[in-house]
mmCIF file of C-alpha atoms in Angstrom:
data_model
loop_
_atom_site.group_PDB
_atom_site.id
_atom_site.type_symbol
_atom_site.label_atom_id
_atom_site.label_comp_id
_atom_site.label_asym_id
_atom_site.label_seq_id
_atom_site.Cartn_x
_atom_site.Cartn_y
_atom_site.Cartn_z
ATOM 1 C CA MET Z 1 -16.828 10.722 -3.166
ATOM 2 C CA LYS Z 2 -18.025 9.973 -6.699
ATOM 3 C CA GLU Z 3 -14.696 10.320 -8.499
ATOM 4 C CA PHE Z 4 -11.104 9.760 -7.524
ATOM 5 C CA ASP Z 5 -9.193 12.844 -8.674
ATOM 6 C CA THR Z 6 -5.736 14.319 -8.129
ATOM 7 C CA ARG Z 7 -6.845 16.230 -5.049
ATOM 8 C CA ALA Z 8 -8.107 13.036 -3.449
ATOM 9 C CA ALA Z 9 -4.971 11.131 -4.449
ATOM 10 C CA VAL Z 10 -2.734 13.728 -2.829
ATOM 11 C CA GLU Z 11 -4.846 13.762 0.330
ATOM 12 C CA MET Z 12 -4.757 9.981 0.538
ATOM 13 C CA LEU Z 13 -0.992 9.833 0.193
ATOM 14 C CA VAL Z 14 -0.465 12.638 2.703
ATOM 15 C CA ARG Z 15 -2.716 11.025 5.300
ATOM 16 C CA ALA Z 16 -1.174 7.606 4.709
ATOM 17 C CA ALA Z 17 2.306 9.052 5.175
ATOM 18 C CA ASN Z 18 1.247 10.823 8.364
ATOM 19 C CA ARG Z 19 -0.400 7.678 9.749
ATOM 20 C CA VAL Z 20 2.654 5.526 9.095
ATOM 21 C CA ALA Z 21 4.836 8.190 10.709
ATOM 22 C CA LEU Z 22 2.664 7.985 13.836
ATOM 23 C CA GLU Z 23 2.958 4.193 13.821
ATOM 24 C CA GLU Z 24 6.705 4.147 13.084
ATOM 25 C CA SER Z 25 7.760 2.756 16.452
ATOM 26 C CA ALA Z 26 5.042 0.106 16.524
ATOM 27 C CA LEU Z 27 5.928 -1.034 13.001
ATOM 28 C CA CYS Z 28 9.616 -1.219 13.894
ATOM 29 C CA GLU Z 29 8.735 -3.257 16.967
ATOM 30 C CA LEU Z 30 6.781 -5.728 14.832
ATOM 31 C CA ASP Z 31 9.644 -5.933 12.366
ATOM 32 C CA SER Z 32 12.187 -6.506 15.128
ATOM 33 C CA VAL Z 33 10.642 -9.918 15.839
ATOM 34 C CA CYS Z 34 11.197 -11.302 12.350
ATOM 35 C CA GLY Z 35 13.302 -8.725 10.501
ATOM 36 C CA ASP Z 36 15.801 -5.917 10.895
ATOM 37 C CA GLY Z 37 13.528 -3.768 13.041
ATOM 38 C CA ASP Z 38 13.625 -0.838 10.635
ATOM 39 C CA HIS Z 39 10.469 -1.283 8.573
ATOM 40 C CA GLY Z 40 8.599 1.556 10.253
ATOM 41 C CA THR Z 41 11.419 3.984 9.561
ATOM 42 C CA ALA Z 42 11.812 2.783 5.977
ATOM 43 C CA ALA Z 43 8.085 2.977 5.237
ATOM 44 C CA LYS Z 44 7.826 6.389 6.877
ATOM 45 C CA GLY Z 45 10.615 7.781 4.697
ATOM 46 C CA ALA Z 46 9.355 6.257 1.459
ATOM 47 C CA LEU Z 47 5.777 7.412 1.945
ATOM 48 C CA ALA Z 48 6.773 10.891 3.094
ATOM 49 C CA ALA Z 49 8.816 11.270 -0.087
ATOM 50 C CA ALA Z 50 5.885 9.994 -2.153
ATOM 51 C CA ALA Z 51 3.446 12.423 -0.549
ATOM 52 C CA GLU Z 52 5.728 15.406 -1.101
ATOM 53 C CA ALA Z 53 6.213 14.486 -4.745
ATOM 54 C CA ALA Z 54 2.461 14.080 -5.216
ATOM 55 C CA LYS Z 55 1.840 17.582 -3.853
ATOM 56 C CA SER Z 56 3.977 19.159 -6.557
ATOM 57 C CA SER Z 57 2.642 17.072 -9.450
ATOM 58 C CA GLY Z 58 0.356 18.463 -12.132
ATOM 59 C CA GLY Z 59 -3.235 17.640 -12.926
ATOM 60 C CA SER Z 60 -2.661 14.158 -14.339
ATOM 61 C CA LEU Z 61 -3.144 11.100 -12.138
ATOM 62 C CA LYS Z 62 -0.619 9.233 -14.250
ATOM 63 C CA ASP Z 63 2.074 11.832 -13.584
ATOM 64 C CA LEU Z 64 1.128 12.117 -9.917
ATOM 65 C CA PHE Z 65 1.562 8.416 -9.227
ATOM 66 C CA PHE Z 66 4.670 8.139 -11.366
ATOM 67 C CA ASN Z 67 6.318 10.998 -9.488
ATOM 68 C CA ALA Z 68 5.180 9.668 -6.113
ATOM 69 C CA GLY Z 69 6.470 6.196 -6.907
ATOM 70 C CA MET Z 70 9.781 7.445 -8.221
ATOM 71 C CA ALA Z 71 10.271 9.534 -5.080
ATOM 72 C CA ALA Z 72 9.505 6.560 -2.843
ATOM 73 C CA MET Z 73 11.850 4.314 -4.790
ATOM 74 C CA SER Z 74 14.608 6.914 -4.761
ATOM 75 C CA HIS Z 75 14.457 7.202 -0.990
ATOM 76 C CA SER Z 76 16.782 4.188 -0.828
ATOM 77 C CA ASN Z 77 15.352 2.130 1.991
ATOM 78 C CA GLY Z 78 15.999 -1.245 0.413
ATOM 79 C CA SER Z 79 13.098 -3.500 -0.480
ATOM 80 C CA THR Z 80 10.526 -1.267 1.231
ATOM 81 C CA SER Z 81 11.262 1.642 -1.101
ATOM 82 C CA THR Z 82 11.342 -0.661 -4.103
ATOM 83 C CA LEU Z 83 8.005 -2.311 -3.368
ATOM 84 C CA PHE Z 84 6.117 0.829 -2.382
ATOM 85 C CA GLY Z 85 7.655 2.754 -5.250
ATOM 86 C CA SER Z 86 6.812 0.097 -7.800
ATOM 87 C CA PHE Z 87 3.235 -0.088 -6.486
ATOM 88 C CA LEU Z 88 2.668 3.641 -6.935
ATOM 89 C CA MET Z 89 4.388 3.806 -10.309
ATOM 90 C CA GLY Z 90 2.375 0.776 -11.406
ATOM 91 C CA ILE Z 91 -0.861 2.549 -10.486
ATOM 92 C CA GLY Z 92 0.238 5.379 -12.760
ATOM 93 C CA ASP Z 93 0.910 2.897 -15.545
ATOM 94 C CA GLY Z 94 -2.707 1.808 -15.294
ATOM 95 C CA VAL Z 95 -4.041 5.317 -15.944
ATOM 96 C CA GLU Z 96 -4.323 6.808 -19.419
ATOM 97 C CA ASP Z 97 -2.410 9.974 -20.306
ATOM 98 C CA GLY Z 98 -4.070 13.228 -19.278
ATOM 99 C CA VAL Z 99 -6.731 11.640 -17.058
ATOM 100 C CA SER Z 100 -7.400 13.717 -13.941
ATOM 101 C CA SER Z 101 -10.158 11.639 -12.330
ATOM 102 C CA LEU Z 102 -11.401 8.043 -12.254
ATOM 103 C CA GLU Z 103 -14.571 6.222 -11.313
ATOM 104 C CA ALA Z 104 -14.540 2.877 -9.481
ATOM 105 C CA LYS Z 105 -13.822 0.693 -12.526
ATOM 106 C CA GLY Z 106 -10.856 2.830 -13.537
ATOM 107 C CA ILE Z 107 -9.452 2.838 -9.988
ATOM 108 C CA SER Z 108 -9.660 -0.947 -9.829
ATOM 109 C CA LYS Z 109 -7.811 -1.215 -13.129
ATOM 110 C CA ALA Z 110 -5.087 1.196 -11.973
ATOM 111 C CA PHE Z 111 -4.544 -0.568 -8.653
ATOM 112 C CA LYS Z 112 -4.392 -3.933 -10.409
ATOM 113 C CA SER Z 113 -1.620 -2.445 -12.543
ATOM 114 C CA GLY Z 114 0.118 -1.376 -9.337
ATOM 115 C CA LEU Z 115 -0.164 -4.881 -7.930
ATOM 116 C CA GLU Z 116 1.302 -6.392 -11.096
ATOM 117 C CA SER Z 117 4.227 -3.999 -10.784
ATOM 118 C CA VAL Z 118 4.889 -5.215 -7.242
ATOM 119 C CA LYS Z 119 4.642 -8.816 -8.407
ATOM 120 C CA ALA Z 120 7.420 -8.094 -10.882
ATOM 121 C CA ASN Z 121 9.666 -7.300 -7.903
ATOM 122 C CA THR Z 122 8.763 -10.156 -5.565
ATOM 123 C CA SER Z 123 7.595 -13.736 -5.881
ATOM 124 C CA ALA Z 124 5.769 -13.544 -2.552
ATOM 125 C CA SER Z 125 2.034 -14.233 -2.508
ATOM 126 C CA VAL Z 126 -0.793 -14.700 -0.032
ATOM 127 C CA GLY Z 127 0.290 -17.028 2.760
ATOM 128 C CA ASP Z 128 3.968 -16.042 2.736
ATOM 129 C CA LYS Z 129 3.733 -13.548 5.646
ATOM 130 C CA THR Z 130 4.632 -10.406 3.676
ATOM 131 C CA LEU Z 131 2.862 -7.225 2.628
ATOM 132 C CA MET Z 132 1.309 -9.249 -0.208
ATOM 133 C CA ASP Z 133 -1.018 -10.883 2.329
ATOM 134 C CA ALA Z 134 -2.722 -7.491 2.663
ATOM 135 C CA LEU Z 135 -2.097 -5.969 -0.767
ATOM 136 C CA ILE Z 136 -3.408 -8.787 -2.955
ATOM 137 C CA PRO Z 137 -6.794 -9.151 -1.194
ATOM 138 C CA ALA Z 138 -7.182 -5.366 -0.991
ATOM 139 C CA VAL Z 139 -6.801 -4.939 -4.734
ATOM 140 C CA GLU Z 140 -8.937 -7.981 -5.521
ATOM 141 C CA ALA Z 141 -11.704 -6.638 -3.261
ATOM 142 C CA MET Z 142 -12.031 -3.573 -5.496
ATOM 143 C CA ASP Z 143 -13.644 -5.590 -8.288
ATOM 144 C CA GLY Z 144 -17.312 -4.818 -8.802
ATOM 145 C CA ALA Z 145 -17.476 -1.993 -6.254
ATOM 146 C CA ALA Z 146 -20.582 0.196 -6.471
ATOM 147 C CA GLY Z 147 -18.612 3.429 -6.261
ATOM 148 C CA VAL Z 148 -15.411 5.049 -5.040
ATOM 149 C CA GLU Z 149 -16.335 5.029 -1.353
ATOM 150 C CA ASP Z 150 -17.448 1.398 -1.513
ATOM 151 C CA LEU Z 151 -14.305 0.429 -3.421
ATOM 152 C CA PHE Z 152 -11.875 1.806 -0.851
ATOM 153 C CA ALA Z 153 -13.973 0.578 2.082
ATOM 154 C CA ARG Z 154 -13.875 -2.949 0.675
ATOM 155 C CA ALA Z 155 -10.152 -2.705 0.019
ATOM 156 C CA ALA Z 156 -9.463 -1.430 3.541
ATOM 157 C CA GLU Z 157 -11.439 -4.253 5.154
ATOM 158 C CA ALA Z 158 -9.709 -6.880 3.014
ATOM 159 C CA ALA Z 159 -6.280 -5.405 3.773
ATOM 160 C CA LYS Z 160 -7.039 -5.429 7.501
ATOM 161 C CA ARG Z 161 -8.103 -9.070 7.428
ATOM 162 C CA GLY Z 162 -5.046 -9.943 5.377
ATOM 163 C CA ALA Z 163 -2.690 -8.192 7.769
ATOM 164 C CA GLU Z 164 -4.277 -9.887 10.783
ATOM 165 C CA SER Z 165 -3.965 -13.287 9.104
ATOM 166 C CA THR Z 166 -0.172 -12.992 9.032
ATOM 167 C CA LYS Z 167 -0.023 -13.479 12.786
ATOM 168 C CA ASP Z 168 -0.573 -17.208 12.333
ATOM 169 C CA LEU Z 169 1.664 -17.636 9.295
ATOM 170 C CA VAL Z 170 5.222 -18.914 8.999
ATOM 171 C CA ALA Z 171 7.513 -16.474 7.184
ATOM 172 C CA LYS Z 172 8.931 -17.635 3.863
ATOM 173 C CA PHE Z 173 10.910 -14.563 2.799
ATOM 174 C CA GLY Z 174 13.708 -12.413 4.164
ATOM 175 C CA ARG Z 175 15.523 -13.020 7.436
ATOM 176 C CA ALA Z 176 12.278 -14.176 9.030
ATOM 177 C CA LYS Z 177 12.187 -17.371 6.983
ATOM 178 C CA ASN Z 178 15.128 -18.667 9.051
ATOM 179 C CA LEU Z 179 12.947 -18.574 12.167
ATOM 180 C CA GLY Z 180 10.503 -21.170 10.886
ATOM 181 C CA GLU Z 181 7.663 -21.762 13.363
ATOM 182 C CA LYS Z 182 9.124 -19.085 15.644
ATOM 183 C CA SER Z 183 7.977 -16.443 13.167
ATOM 184 C CA LYS Z 184 4.373 -17.167 14.188
ATOM 185 C CA GLY Z 185 2.586 -15.055 16.774
ATOM 186 C CA VAL Z 186 3.185 -11.572 15.366
ATOM 187 C CA CYS Z 187 1.760 -9.772 12.348
ATOM 188 C CA ASP Z 188 3.987 -8.905 9.428
ATOM 189 C CA ALA Z 189 5.007 -5.245 9.569
ATOM 190 C CA GLY Z 190 4.694 -4.736 5.820
ATOM 191 C CA ALA Z 191 1.184 -6.156 5.736
ATOM 192 C CA VAL Z 192 0.178 -3.926 8.642
ATOM 193 C CA THR Z 193 1.552 -0.907 6.784
ATOM 194 C CA ILE Z 194 -0.535 -1.771 3.728
ATOM 195 C CA SER Z 195 -3.580 -2.051 5.979
ATOM 196 C CA LEU Z 196 -2.892 1.401 7.413
ATOM 197 C CA LEU Z 197 -2.570 2.861 3.907
ATOM 198 C CA PHE Z 198 -5.913 1.523 2.767
ATOM 199 C CA GLU Z 199 -7.560 2.569 6.016
ATOM 200 C CA GLU Z 200 -6.500 6.159 5.338
ATOM 201 C CA PHE Z 201 -7.495 5.898 1.669
ATOM 202 C CA ALA Z 202 -10.958 4.730 2.733
ATOM 203 C CA GLY Z 203 -11.248 7.587 5.218
ATOM 204 C CA VAL Z 204 -10.629 10.175 2.502
ATOM 205 C CA ALA Z 205 -13.011 8.440 0.079
ATOM 206 C CA LYS Z 206 -15.757 8.540 2.697
ATOM 207 C CA GLU Z 207 -15.618 12.323 3.059
#
């Protein structure tokens, strides 16, 4: 894939939503150790709403991501909807009006905008055992990519490493922070979800 266009964006969101739906039970099981046990269901609903909204959007990437993010945020699944919705809407904010496709540099800029939007909704960072442990390195890994396929491959690998790193971390946010050292030994569900998203994004970019 040489350019990231609206068709690719829709396909990525659809596949990501389908993948998270398949992993719903596993994600809920992870979340049950340190959280409410509903992350898989919340992420599934938010991403399904985002994918459906993306399908009916026009030819602008800005509009597509805005609509997808608004749909995710409106799904009302607490912090999961807020964070995923703000990420997608933030990506849209990083795209100029009327643009229907982006090369690697433009994608990196848009995803950085998405990350900044998430940061406006949480003070969590790398090392706090949250989705940020996967999202921050994924977006940072996009810098200097040779092309679209390389960009998403790098992001997917960084997200995977970030998600796996949460297994040995102590949670500092949400209900899990009350567990202290007991929160070690299991990956953060949100970080794993981010890893799944970028894995699907990379799969589409490779085609």
